[in-house]
Coordinates of C-alpha atoms in Angstrom, one line a residue:
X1 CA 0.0 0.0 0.0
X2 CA 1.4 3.2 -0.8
X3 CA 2.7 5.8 1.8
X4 CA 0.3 8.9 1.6
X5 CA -0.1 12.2 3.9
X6 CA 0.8 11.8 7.8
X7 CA 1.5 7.9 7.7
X8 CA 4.8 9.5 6.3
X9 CA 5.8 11.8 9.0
X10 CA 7.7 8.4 10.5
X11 CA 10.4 9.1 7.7
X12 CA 11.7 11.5 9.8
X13 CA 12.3 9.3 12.9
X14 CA 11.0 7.4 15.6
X15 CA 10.4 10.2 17.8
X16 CA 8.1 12.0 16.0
X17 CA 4.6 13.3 16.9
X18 CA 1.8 15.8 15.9
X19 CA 1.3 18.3 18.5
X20 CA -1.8 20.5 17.0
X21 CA -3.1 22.3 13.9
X22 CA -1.9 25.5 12.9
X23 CA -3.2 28.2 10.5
X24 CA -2.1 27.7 7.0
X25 CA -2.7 27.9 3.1
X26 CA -6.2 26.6 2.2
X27 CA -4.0 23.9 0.0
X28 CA -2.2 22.5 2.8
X29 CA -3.1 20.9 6.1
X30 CA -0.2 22.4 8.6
X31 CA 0.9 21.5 12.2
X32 CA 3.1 22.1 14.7
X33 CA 4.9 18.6 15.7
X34 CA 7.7 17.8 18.0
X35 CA 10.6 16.0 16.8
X36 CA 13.2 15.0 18.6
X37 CA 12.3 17.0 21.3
X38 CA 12.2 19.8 19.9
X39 CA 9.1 21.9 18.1
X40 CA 8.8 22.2 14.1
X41 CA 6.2 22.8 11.8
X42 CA 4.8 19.9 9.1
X43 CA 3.1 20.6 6.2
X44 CA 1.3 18.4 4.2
X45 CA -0.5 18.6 0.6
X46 CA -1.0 17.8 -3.0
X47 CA 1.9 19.8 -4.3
X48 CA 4.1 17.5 -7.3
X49 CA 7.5 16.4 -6.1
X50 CA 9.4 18.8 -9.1
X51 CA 7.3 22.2 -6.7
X52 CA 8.4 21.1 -3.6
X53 CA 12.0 20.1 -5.2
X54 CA 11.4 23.9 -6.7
X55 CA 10.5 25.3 -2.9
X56 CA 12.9 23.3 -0.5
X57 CA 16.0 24.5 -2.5
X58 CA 14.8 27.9 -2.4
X59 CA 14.3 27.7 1.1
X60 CA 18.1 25.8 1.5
X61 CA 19.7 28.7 -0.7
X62 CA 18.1 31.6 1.7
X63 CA 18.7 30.1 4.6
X64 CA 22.5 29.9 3.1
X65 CA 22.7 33.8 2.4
X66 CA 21.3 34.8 5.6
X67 CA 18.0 35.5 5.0
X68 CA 15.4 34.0 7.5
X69 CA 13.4 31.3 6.1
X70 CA 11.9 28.0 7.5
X71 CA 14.3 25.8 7.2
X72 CA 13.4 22.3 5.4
X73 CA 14.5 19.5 7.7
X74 CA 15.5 16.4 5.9
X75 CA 14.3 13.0 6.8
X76 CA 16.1 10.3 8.2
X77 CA 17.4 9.0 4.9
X78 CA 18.3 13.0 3.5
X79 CA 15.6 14.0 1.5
X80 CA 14.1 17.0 1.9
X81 CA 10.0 16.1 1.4
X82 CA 8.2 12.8 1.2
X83 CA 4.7 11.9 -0.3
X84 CA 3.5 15.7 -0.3
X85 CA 4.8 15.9 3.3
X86 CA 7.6 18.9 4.2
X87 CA 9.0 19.5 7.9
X88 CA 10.3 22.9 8.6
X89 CA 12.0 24.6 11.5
X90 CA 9.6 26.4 13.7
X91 CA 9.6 30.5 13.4
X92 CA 8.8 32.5 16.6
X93 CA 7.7 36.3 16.0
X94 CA 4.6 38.2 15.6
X95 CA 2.9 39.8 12.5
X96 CA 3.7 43.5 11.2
X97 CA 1.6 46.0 13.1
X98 CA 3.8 49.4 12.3
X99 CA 5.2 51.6 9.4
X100 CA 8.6 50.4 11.0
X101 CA 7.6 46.8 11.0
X102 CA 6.7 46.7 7.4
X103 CA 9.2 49.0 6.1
X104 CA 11.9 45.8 7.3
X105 CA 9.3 43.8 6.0
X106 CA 10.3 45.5 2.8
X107 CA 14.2 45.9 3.0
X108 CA 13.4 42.0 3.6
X109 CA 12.1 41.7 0.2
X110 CA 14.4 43.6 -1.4
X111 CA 16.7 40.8 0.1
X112 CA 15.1 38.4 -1.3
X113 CA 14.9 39.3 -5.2
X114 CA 18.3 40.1 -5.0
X115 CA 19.2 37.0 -3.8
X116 CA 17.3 34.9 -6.8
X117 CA 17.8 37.2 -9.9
X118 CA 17.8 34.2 -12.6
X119 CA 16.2 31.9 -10.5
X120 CA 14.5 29.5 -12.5
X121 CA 10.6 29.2 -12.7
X122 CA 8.7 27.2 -10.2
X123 CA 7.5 24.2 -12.3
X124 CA 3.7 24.3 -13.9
X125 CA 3.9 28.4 -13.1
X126 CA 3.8 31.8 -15.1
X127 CA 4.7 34.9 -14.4
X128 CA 2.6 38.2 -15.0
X129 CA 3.7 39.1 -18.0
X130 CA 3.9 35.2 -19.3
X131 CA -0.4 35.3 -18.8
X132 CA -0.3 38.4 -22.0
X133 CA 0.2 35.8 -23.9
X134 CA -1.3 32.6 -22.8
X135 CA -4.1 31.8 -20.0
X136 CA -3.0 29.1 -17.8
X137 CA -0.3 28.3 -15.3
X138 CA -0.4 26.6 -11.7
X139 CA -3.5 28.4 -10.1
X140 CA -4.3 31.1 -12.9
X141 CA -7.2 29.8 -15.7
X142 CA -7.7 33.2 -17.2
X143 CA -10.4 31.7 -19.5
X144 CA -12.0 30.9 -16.4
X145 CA -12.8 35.0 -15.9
X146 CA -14.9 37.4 -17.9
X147 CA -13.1 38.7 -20.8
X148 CA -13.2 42.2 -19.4
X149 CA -11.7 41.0 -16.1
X150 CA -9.0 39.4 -18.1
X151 CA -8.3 42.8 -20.1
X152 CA -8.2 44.6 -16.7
X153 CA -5.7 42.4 -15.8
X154 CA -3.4 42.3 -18.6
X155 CA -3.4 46.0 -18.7
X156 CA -2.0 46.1 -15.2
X157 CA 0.3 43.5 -16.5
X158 CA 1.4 45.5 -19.3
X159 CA 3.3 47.9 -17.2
X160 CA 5.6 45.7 -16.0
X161 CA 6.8 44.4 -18.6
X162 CA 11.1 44.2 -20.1
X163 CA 11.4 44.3 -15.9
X164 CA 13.7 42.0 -14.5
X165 CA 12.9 39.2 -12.8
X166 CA 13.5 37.1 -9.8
X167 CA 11.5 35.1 -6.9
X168 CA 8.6 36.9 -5.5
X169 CA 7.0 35.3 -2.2
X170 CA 3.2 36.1 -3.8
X171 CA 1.3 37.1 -0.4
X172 CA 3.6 39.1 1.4
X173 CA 1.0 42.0 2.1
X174 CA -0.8 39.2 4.6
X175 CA 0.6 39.8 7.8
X176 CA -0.1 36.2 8.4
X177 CA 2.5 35.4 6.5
X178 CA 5.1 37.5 8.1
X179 CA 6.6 37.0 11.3
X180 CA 8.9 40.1 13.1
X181 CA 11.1 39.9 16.4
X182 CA 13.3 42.3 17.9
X183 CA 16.2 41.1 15.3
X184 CA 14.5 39.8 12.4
X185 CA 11.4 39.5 9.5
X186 CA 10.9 35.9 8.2
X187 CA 8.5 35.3 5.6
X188 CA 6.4 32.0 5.6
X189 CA 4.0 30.2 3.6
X190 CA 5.7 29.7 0.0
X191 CA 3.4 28.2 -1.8
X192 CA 2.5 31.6 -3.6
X193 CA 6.4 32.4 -4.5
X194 CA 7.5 32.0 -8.3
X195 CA 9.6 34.0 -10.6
X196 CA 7.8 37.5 -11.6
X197 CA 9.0 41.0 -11.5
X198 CA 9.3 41.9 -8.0
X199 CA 6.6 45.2 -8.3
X200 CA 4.1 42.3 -6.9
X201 CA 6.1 41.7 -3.7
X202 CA 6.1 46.2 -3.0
X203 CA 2.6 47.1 -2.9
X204 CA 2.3 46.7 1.4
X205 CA 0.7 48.2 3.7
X206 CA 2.0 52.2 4.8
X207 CA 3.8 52.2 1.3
X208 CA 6.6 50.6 2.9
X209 CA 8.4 49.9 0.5
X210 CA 9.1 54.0 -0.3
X211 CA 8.1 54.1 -3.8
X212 CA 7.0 57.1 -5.4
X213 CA 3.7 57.9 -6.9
X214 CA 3.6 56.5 -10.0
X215 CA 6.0 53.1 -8.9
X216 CA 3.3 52.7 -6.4
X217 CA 0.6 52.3 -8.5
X218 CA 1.9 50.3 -11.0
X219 CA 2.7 47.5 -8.1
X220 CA -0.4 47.8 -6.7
X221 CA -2.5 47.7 -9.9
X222 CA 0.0 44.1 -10.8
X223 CA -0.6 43.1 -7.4
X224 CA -4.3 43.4 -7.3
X225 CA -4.4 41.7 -10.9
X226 CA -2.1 39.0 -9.9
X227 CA -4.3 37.8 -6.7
X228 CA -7.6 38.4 -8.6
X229 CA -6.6 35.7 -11.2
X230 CA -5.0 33.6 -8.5
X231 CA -8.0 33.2 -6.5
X232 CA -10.9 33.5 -9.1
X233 CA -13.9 33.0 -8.1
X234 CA -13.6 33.9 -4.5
X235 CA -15.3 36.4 -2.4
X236 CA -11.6 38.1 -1.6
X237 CA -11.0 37.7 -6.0
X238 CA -13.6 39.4 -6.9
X239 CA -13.0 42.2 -4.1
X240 CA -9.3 42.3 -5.4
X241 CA -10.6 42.4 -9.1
X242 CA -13.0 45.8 -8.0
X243 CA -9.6 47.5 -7.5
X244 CA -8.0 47.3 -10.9
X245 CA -8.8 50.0 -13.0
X246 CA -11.3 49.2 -16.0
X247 CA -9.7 49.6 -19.6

């Protein structure tokens, strides 16, 4: 019988144990769990074994450079996920509440896209500017949208393209997704990142980022685009789709 979900958490030892839920994507099922002793965070779902290959040595090559990431933890016999199932190191902190809380959040972004300039696409995925030319990729079905939604969004695309690009985390403006201490920002939650122009990561909360006027609105307008077609047809889509300027 084949090994699927939680009956797979014993590849990382014998002293292994679920401890409780915790709040995650809606694609994954996530809990804390103490192995070893010690507390880390599991996560399992449906993603294909090239995605979490994709994410886990993303993860590895932050965590490398410096930047605060959850750190994959590999199973007893060294690889890094098994049957859908990733354990991380836990993150303490607390979500962004202040202009000076998300302006790190920010210089902890900036971090990050320099860190993966040509960083290859996830796998299955397109970037904003690939969906002005076709209508599919990972979680987008443009055709799935009304035509006018669609040309909203491409417009907003538009303006980012001949941009370079590099890994965008995809939800950093959800402060549940960020965690701040004293010392440090560490983004969590992955499953949204994939190569794009990093405008999409910029539009946050207090304009935290710094940009000027114009900058501002061209990352908010991609951003808003971007999470419309990612979550279509949603109540929060459709809310997200309202702010995108008609063409």
């Amino acid at each position: 019988m084949s090994r699927v979900g939680w009956e797979s958490l014993d590849r990382w030892g014998d002293d292994v144990v679920r401890v409780e839920p915790l709040v995650g994507g809606s694609a994954n099922d996530v809990w804390s769990v103490r192995l070893d002793g010690r507390l880390v965070v599991a996560r399992s779902g449906s993603r294909s074994d090239a995605d979490l290959h994709w994410e886990t040595e993303l993860l590895r090559h932050l965590d490398r450079e410096g930047l605060p990431v959850p750190v994959p933890i590999p199973t007893s016999d060294g690889r890094l996920f098994a049957d859908g199932l990733v354990v991380m190191t836990y993150v303490e902190g607390e979500p962004p509440t202040t202009e000076s809380d998300w302006r790190r959040v920010a210089d902890t972004l900036r971090r990050l896209h320099t860190l993966t300039q040509g960083w290859p696409q996830r796998p299955g995925w397109r970037s904003s500017t690939d969906l002005l030319h076709t209508t599919t990729g990972t979680k987008v079905a443009l055709d799935a949208m009304p035509p006018e939604a669609v040309a909203r969004c491409r417009a907003a695309w538009a303006r980012l393209v001949g941009r370079q690009t590099c890994v965008v985390h995809g939800n950093p403006a959800n402060p549940g997704n960020v965690l701040v201490t004293a010392d440090r920002v560490t983004m969590i939650d992955w499953d949204e990142a994939h190569v794009d122009v990093p405008d999409l990561d910029l539009a946050l909360p207090h304009n935290a980022a710094g940009l000027d006027d114009d900058a501002h609105d061209v990352a908010a307008q991609a951003a808003a685009a971007w999470e419309a077609a990612v979550c279509w047809k949603d109540e929060y889509a459709v809310r997200r789709l309202a702010e995108v300027r008609a063409v």
